[in-house]
XYZ file of C-alpha atoms in Angstrom:
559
model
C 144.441 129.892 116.243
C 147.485 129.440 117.810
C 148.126 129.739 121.775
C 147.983 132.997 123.227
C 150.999 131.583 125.447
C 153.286 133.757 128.020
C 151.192 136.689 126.686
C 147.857 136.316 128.603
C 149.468 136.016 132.000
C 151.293 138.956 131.348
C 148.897 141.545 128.941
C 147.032 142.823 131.778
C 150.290 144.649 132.977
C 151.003 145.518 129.751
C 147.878 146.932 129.190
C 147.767 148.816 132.271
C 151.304 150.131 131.458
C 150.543 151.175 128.146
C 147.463 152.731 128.956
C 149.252 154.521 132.059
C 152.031 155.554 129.192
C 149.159 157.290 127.144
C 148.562 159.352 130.364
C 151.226 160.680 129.875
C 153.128 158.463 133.056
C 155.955 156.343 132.618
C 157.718 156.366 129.178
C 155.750 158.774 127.652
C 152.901 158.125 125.137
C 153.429 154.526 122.598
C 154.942 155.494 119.554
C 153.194 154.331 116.334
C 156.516 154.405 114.623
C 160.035 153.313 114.507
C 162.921 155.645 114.223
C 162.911 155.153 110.350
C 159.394 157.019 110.467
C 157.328 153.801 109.399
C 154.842 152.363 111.331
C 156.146 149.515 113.864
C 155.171 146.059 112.887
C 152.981 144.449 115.422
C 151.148 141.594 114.938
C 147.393 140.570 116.981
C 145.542 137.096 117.294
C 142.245 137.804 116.036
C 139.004 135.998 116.562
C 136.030 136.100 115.244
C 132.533 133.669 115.320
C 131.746 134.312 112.133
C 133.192 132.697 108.720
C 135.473 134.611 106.173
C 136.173 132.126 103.757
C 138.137 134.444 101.332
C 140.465 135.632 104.817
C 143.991 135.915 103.068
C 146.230 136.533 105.677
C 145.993 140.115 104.663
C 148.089 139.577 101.506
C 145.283 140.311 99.755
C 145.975 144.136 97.877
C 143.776 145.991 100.619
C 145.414 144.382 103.658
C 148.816 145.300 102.207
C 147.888 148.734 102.478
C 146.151 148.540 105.755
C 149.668 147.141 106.987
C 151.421 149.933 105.857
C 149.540 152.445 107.076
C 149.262 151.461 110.507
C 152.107 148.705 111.070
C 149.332 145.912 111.686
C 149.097 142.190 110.850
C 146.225 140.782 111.990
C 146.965 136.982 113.103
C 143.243 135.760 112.477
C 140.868 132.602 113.111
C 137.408 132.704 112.008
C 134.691 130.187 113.505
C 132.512 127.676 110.613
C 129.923 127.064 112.623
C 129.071 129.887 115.316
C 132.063 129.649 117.221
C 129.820 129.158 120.519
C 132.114 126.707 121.949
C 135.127 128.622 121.530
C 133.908 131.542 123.425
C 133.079 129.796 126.223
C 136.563 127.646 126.257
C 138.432 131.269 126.034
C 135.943 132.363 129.041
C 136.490 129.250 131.162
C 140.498 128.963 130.260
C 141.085 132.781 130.252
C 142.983 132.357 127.191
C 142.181 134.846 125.285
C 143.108 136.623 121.568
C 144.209 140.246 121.236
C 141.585 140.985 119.393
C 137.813 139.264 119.288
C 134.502 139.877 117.641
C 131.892 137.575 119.772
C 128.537 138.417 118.274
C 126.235 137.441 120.419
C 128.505 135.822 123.150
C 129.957 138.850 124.489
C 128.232 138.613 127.720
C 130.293 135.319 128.612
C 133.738 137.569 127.764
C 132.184 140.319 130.138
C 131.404 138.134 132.866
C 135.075 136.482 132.903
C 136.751 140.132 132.704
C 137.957 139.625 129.600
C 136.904 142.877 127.740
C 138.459 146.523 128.297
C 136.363 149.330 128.534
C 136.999 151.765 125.080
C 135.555 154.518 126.188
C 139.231 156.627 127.211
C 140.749 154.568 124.574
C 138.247 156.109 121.716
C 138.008 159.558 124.240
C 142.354 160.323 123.765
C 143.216 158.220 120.509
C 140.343 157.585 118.039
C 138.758 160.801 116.399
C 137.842 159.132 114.033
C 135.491 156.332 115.536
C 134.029 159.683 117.544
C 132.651 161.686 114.595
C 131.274 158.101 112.961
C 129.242 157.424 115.601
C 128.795 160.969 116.877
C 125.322 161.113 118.261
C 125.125 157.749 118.621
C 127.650 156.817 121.380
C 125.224 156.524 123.969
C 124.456 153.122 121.859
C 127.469 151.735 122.533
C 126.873 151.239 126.148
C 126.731 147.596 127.342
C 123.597 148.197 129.861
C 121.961 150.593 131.989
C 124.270 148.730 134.803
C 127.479 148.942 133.207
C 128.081 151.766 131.069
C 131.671 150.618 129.673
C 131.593 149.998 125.975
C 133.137 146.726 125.083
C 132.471 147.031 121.748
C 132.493 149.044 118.375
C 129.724 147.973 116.545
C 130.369 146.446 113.182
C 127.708 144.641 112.244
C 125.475 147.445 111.387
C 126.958 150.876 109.643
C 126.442 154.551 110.895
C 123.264 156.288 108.710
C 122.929 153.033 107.283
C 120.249 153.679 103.695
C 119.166 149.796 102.569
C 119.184 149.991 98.181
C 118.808 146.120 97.398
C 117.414 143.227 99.301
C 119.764 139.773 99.199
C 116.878 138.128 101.159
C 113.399 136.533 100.983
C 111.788 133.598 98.851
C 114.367 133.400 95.623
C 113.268 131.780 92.239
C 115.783 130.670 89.570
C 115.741 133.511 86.446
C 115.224 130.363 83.839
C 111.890 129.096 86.084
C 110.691 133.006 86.412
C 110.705 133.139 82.904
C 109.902 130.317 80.969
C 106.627 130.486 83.201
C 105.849 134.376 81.504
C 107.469 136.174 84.844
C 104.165 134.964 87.259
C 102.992 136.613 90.356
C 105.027 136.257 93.058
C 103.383 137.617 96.113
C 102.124 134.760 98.170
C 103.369 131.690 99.237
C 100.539 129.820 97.203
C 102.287 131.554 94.311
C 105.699 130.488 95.752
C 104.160 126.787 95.700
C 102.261 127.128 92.221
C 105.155 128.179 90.324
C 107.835 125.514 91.820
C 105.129 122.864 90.906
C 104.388 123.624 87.564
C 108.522 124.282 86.850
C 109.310 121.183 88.366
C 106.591 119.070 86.577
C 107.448 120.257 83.487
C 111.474 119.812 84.078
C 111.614 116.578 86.371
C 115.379 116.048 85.978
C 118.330 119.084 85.345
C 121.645 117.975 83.366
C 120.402 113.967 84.418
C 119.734 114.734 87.774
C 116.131 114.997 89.955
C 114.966 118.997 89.530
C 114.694 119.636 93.485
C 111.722 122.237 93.555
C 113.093 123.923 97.318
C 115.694 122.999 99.725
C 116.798 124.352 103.007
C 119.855 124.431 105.123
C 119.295 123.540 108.865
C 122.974 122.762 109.408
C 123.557 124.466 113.374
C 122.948 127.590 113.362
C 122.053 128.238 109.549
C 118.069 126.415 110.628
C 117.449 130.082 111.866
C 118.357 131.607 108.564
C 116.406 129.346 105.918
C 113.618 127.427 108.592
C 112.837 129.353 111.480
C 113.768 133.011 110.584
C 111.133 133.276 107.521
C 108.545 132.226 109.975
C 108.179 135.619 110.998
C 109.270 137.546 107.973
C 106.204 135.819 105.855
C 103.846 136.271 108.822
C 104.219 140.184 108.756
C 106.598 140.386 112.108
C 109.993 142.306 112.119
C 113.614 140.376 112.601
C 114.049 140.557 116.593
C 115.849 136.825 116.950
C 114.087 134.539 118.704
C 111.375 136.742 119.777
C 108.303 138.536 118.830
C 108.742 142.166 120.751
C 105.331 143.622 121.377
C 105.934 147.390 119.512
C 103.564 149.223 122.501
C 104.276 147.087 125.688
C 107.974 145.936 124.555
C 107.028 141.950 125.696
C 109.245 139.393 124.497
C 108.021 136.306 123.614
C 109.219 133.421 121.556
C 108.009 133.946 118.077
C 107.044 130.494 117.552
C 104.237 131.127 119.692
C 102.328 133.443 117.277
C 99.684 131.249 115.571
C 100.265 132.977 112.115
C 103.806 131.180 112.053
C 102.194 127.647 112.903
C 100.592 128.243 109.671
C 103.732 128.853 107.978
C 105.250 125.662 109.266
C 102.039 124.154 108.296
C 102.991 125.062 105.122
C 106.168 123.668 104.700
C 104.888 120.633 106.230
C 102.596 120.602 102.975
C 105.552 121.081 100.915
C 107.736 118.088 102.249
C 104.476 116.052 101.863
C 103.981 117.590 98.591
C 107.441 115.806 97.701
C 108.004 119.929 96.711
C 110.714 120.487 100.003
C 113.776 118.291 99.523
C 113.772 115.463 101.983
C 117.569 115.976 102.739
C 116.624 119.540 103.976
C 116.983 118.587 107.493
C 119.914 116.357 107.484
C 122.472 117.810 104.715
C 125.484 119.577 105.710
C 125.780 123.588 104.814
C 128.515 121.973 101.748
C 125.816 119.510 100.567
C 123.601 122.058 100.683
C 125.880 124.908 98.254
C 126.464 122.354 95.894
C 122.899 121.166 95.189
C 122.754 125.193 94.818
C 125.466 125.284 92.387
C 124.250 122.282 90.349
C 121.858 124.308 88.901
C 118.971 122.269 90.258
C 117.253 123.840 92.604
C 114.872 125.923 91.834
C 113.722 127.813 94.705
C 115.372 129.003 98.044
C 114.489 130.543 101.120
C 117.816 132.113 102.496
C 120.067 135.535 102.471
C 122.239 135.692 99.794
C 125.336 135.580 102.055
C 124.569 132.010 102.692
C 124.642 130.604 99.520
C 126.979 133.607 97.423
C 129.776 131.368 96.645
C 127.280 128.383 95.129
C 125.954 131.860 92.869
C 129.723 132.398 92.318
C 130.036 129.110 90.472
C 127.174 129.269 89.103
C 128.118 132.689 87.232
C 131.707 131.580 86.380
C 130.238 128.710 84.536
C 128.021 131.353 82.008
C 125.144 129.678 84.252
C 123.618 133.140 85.610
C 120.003 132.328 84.652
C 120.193 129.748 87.352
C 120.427 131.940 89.872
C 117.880 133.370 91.889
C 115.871 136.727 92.177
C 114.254 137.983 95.609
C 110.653 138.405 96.618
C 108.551 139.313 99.563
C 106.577 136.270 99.760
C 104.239 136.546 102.943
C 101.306 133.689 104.038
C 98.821 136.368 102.778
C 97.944 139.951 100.830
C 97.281 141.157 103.828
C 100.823 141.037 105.486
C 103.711 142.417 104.751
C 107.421 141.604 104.310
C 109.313 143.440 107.499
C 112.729 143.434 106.552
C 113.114 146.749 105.824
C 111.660 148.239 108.882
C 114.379 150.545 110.741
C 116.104 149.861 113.212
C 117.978 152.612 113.902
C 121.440 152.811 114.995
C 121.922 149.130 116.314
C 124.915 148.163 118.766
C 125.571 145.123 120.510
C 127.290 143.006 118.290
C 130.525 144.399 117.406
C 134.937 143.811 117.646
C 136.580 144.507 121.056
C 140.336 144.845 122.613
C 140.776 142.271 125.758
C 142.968 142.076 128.185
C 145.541 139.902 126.981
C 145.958 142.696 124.206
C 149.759 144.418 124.585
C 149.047 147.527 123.027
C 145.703 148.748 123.627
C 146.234 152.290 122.135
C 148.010 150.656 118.667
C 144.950 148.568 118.465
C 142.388 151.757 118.823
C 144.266 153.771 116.276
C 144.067 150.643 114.157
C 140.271 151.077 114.533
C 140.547 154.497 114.062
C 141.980 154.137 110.484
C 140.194 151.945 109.093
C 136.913 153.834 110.585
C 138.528 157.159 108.796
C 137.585 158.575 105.310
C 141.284 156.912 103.859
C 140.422 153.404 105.336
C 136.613 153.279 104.577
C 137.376 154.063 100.680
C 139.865 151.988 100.886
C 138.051 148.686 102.353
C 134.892 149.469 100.161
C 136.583 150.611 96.941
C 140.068 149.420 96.865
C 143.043 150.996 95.272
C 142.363 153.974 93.260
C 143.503 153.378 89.574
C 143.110 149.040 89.897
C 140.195 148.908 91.571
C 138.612 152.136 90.672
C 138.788 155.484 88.913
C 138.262 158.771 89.531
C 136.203 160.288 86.520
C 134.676 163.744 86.378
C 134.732 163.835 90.312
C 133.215 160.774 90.754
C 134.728 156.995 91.402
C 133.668 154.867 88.776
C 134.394 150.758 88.612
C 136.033 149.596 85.949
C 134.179 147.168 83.447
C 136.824 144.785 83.457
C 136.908 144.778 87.493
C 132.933 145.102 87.905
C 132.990 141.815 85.541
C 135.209 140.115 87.949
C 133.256 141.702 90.946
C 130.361 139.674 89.649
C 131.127 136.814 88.336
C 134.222 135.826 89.847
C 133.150 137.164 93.524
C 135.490 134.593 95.394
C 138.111 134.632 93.864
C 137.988 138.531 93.450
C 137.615 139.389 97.127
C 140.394 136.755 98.274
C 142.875 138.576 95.850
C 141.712 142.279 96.392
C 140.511 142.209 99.797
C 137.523 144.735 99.087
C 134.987 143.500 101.779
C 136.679 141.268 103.339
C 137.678 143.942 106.256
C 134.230 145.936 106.601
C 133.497 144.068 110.271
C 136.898 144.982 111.763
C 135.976 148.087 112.697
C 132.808 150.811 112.782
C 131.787 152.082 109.426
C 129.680 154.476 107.271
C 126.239 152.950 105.962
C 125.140 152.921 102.307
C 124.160 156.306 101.006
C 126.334 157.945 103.084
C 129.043 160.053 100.866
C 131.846 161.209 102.157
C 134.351 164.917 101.754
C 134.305 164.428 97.922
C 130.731 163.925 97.336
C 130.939 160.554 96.585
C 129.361 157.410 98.195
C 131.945 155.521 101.083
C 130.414 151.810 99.658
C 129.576 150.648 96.391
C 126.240 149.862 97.299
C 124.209 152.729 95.835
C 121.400 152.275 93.071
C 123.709 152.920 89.605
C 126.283 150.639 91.188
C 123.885 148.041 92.310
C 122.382 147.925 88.887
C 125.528 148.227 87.011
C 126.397 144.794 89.143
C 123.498 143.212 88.145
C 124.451 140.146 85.708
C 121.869 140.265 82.588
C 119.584 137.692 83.987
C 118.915 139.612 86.756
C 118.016 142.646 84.991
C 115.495 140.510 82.456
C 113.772 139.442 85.871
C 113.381 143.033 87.537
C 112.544 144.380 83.575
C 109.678 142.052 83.824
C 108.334 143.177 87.109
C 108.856 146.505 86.659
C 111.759 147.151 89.209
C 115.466 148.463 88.804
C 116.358 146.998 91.984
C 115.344 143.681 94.316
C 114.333 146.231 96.914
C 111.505 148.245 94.638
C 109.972 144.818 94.989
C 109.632 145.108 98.904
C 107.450 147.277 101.302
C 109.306 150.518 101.942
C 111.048 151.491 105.294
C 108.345 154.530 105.739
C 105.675 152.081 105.792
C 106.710 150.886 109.409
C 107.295 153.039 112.568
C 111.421 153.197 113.715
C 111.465 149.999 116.594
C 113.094 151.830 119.869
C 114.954 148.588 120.789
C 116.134 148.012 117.214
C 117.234 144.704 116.798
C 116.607 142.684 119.544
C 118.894 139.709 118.566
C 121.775 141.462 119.222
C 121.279 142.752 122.893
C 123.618 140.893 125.468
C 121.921 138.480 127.973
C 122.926 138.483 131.786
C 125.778 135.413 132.564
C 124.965 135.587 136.217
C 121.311 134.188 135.317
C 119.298 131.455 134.641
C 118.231 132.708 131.571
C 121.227 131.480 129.257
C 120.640 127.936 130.413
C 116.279 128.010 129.750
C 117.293 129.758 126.551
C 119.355 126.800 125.210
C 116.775 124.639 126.596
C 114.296 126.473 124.243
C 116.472 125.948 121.470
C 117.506 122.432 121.711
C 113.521 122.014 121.771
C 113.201 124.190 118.360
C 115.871 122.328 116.615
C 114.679 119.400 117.344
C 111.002 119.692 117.373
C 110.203 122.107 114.447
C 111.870 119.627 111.589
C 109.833 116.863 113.579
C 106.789 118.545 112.981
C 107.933 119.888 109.300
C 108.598 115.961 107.921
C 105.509 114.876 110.110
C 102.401 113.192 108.301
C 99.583 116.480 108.084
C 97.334 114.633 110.470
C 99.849 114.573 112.793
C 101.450 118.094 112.715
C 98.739 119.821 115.207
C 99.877 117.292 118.265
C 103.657 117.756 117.074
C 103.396 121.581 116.886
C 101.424 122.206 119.743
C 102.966 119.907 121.752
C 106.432 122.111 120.986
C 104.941 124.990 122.913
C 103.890 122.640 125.654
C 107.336 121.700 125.992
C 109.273 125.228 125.251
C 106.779 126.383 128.871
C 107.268 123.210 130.663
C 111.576 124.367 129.965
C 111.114 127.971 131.662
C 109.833 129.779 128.349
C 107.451 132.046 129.986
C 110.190 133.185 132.715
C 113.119 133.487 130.113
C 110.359 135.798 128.003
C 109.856 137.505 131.129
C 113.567 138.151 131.654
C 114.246 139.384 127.965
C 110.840 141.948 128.613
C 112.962 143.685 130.889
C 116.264 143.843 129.069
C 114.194 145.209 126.178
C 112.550 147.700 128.171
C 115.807 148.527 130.139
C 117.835 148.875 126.684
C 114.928 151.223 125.153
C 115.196 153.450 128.089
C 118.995 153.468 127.590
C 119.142 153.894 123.802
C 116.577 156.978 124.534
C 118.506 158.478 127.610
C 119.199 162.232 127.312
């Protein structure tokens, strides 16, 4: 990103101008258009933590419309590796973009003033972002404290319905079935069937057959090493934590002794010579190209992580090396929680600061792309290139479904469906919109229909139609009241964001120690990580998160 320059030293008068403009004081209201009846141009600096390696500039077909219609460019920079670091340079320097999606550092944005309050901006200028969340407004909140809303929340959709699971323990197609399609329920059966694969096939195109790998590059250890802890122990996603569904007490979920059996068992599996031994030391690249080698036959990740290995994979004809998605769990008796609800979640989300010009253009830009025109438009594209409208109903064409599938990449860089989904609030799957027809492709004929043929061979064979059949159902857990806790701000003017990097500098380092430990060894290794997490201020940082759980139920729940 380029320097924010002259512009953050002078956007908080600009901002307070335009905003006292909109209320109707000097200059009258800001005009979305030039005298020619077009939208102004006006370019923002965006920023956002989280990857987009298709991001085109927005010369992609989709952005090119989303310019015209509102007069935007966004100028944007998008973090590789958590963008941590940059956060806290922007709250330290006060040097901020127009436009910024934190994630989970909002708090340190808060704390340095950075963040305008959107509740008169979406109040006078953004209908549309106040029927989408209708209802659910008093979500948007930031605490019980301070009421402002700093964010709209992108990372989960309005009346969100899950059809298809991208998550879980994932077998290659070829392994599932030249081994007769095998149970798949445990992680014994995980185990048996990457043995018995891999000792039949020691080597792939000249190369050593690598039974399971995992990425613990940063930030991606929580995805494939630390995150499935839980999940295949029976406990719900909440972050870090294990959230007590009756008292609401936070504690760190490595302390639940069903997950030291979990990374007991992985423990088995690197001395098994079953995990790769790179696991912990490979880079996220390394990792996607082992992936798209065609050798590996079993991963532990959500699709996200590894789509654009899959990608090449699928351009290459090579679909029956990639890989289905189960519910492994430790045991029968537990069960796979990733489809308990949550709710309505907030907390991670885009937000205006104050170095922004034009406050009000940057709501209405919101506002479009949160109305019916602008969510069609990001999900489905351009009506008559990217879809059709047949018998009422918008249909994919074959030839664009193919490249939706098996070109992904390259697809979504030169279309732009997708890539603009987290830029503003949006409609779940299932949700349909004035026409009777879904506002995201992800519904169960469209799923299916993007299946490649592999895929449907493997669900065929286990009697599904979708990865999610495979999974326990959303009714078969009660709705959590906080609903996801890794995505609730943390207090700045605390202790608590210094113990909690404590605790994870600990994790990180401790939990592969204990993973690539010998087995009689793992015990002192693994309990001697809890000794340490306590001895770092665990128990008072759990303590601390109790109460912003119990504070943000009683907020979520306020009349």
């Amino acid at each position: 990103m380029s320097s924010f320059k002259m512009k953050v030293a002078l956007a908080p008068v600009l901002a307070l101008l335009v905003l006292t403009a909109c209320d109707g004081g000097v200059g009258g209201k800001t005009s979305l258009t030039n005298t020619s009846g077009a939208p102004s141009p006006l370019t923002f600096d965006f920023f956002s933590v989280d990857p987009s390696p298709n991001w085109n500039g927005m010369k992609d077909e989709v952005g090119k419309v989303i310019t015209a219609k509102t007069g935007i460019t966004l100028n944007g920079e998008f973090a590789v590796s958590g963008g941590q670091d940059r956060i806290s340079l922007m709250a330290a320097s006060r040097d901020y973009p127009d436009i910024v999606s934190p994630k989970g550092e909002l708090s340190k944005l808060v704390d340095a003033g950075a963040m305008l309050d959107l509740t008169d901006l979406i109040e006078q200028h953004a209908p549309n972002l106040k029927k989408l969340y209708g209802n659910s407004m008093n979500r948007l909140k930031y605490s019980n404290e301070d009421q402002s809303i700093y964010v709209l929340p992108t990372y989960y959709a309005v009346d969100q319905k899950y059809f298809d699971a991208g998550g879980g323990f994932g077998i290659q197609h070829r392994v599932l079935k030249e081994l007769g399609y095998p149970k798949v329920r445990t992680l014994q059966d995980y185990e048996n069937i990457l043995r018995a694969y891999s000792e039949k096939h020691p080597m792939t195109d000249g190369q050593p057959t690598i039974p399971l790998t995992l990425d613990a590059d940063n930030w991606r250890i929580m995805i494939t090493v630390t995150n499935p802890a839980f999940l295949a122990t029976g406990a719900p996603d909440d972050g870090e934590y294990y959230i007590d569904p009756v008292t609401y007490e936070a504690k760190l979920h490595y302390k639940r002794p069903e997950e030291k059996e979990y990374f007991r068992w992985l423990n088995h599996m690197y001395n098994e010579g079953l995990l790769d031994q790179e696991s912990f030391v490979q880079k996220s690249d390394q990792y996607k190209s082992k992936i798209a080698s065609g050798r590996v036959l079993g991963l532990i990740d959500q699709d996200w992580g590894y789509a654009d290995a899959e990608d090449a994979l699928k351009s290459a004809g090579r679909a029956e090396a990639t890989y289905s998605h189960f519910p492994v769990t430790l045991s029968e008796d537990m069960k796979d929680h990733s489809f308990q609800d949550t709710g309505f979640v907030s907390g991670w989300g885009i937000g205006i600061t104050t170095s922004n010009p034009d406050p009000v253009r940057t709501i209405k830009f919101f506002d479009y792309l949160a109305s019916e025109e602008g969510q069609i438009l990001m999900n489905w594209g351009i009506q008559g290139k990217h879809y059709e409208i047949k018998d009422g109903k918008r249909v994919i064409p074959a030839e664009v479904q193919d490249q939706k599938t098996n070109h992904a990449s390259a697809f979504q860089r030169e279309s732009g469906i997708g890539l603009y989904k987290n830029m503003s609030g949006r409609y779940g799957d299932g949700v349909k919109d004035s026409t009777d027809n879904y506002y995201t492709t992800n519904f169960p004929e469209q799923i299916q229909a993007s299946y490649t043929q592999a895929e449907k061979e493997t669900l065929r064979a286990y009697g599904a139609s979708t990865w999610k059949e495979l999974f326990p159902k959303e009714e078969e857990f009660p709705v959590k009241p906080w609903g996801a806790a890794y995505n609730m701000p943390t207090p700045g003017d605390s202790d608590y964001n210094v113990i909690f990097q404590k605790t994870q500098d600990i994790i990180r380092k401790r939990i592969p120690e204990a993973v690539l430990s010998s087995p009689n060894q793992f015990d002192a290794i693994y309990d001697g990580l809890i000794a340490e997490l306590n001895q770092a201020g665990a128990e008072k940082m759990e303590k601390q998160y109790t109460v912003l759980i119990q504070n943000r139920v009683r907020l979520w729940n306020a009349d």
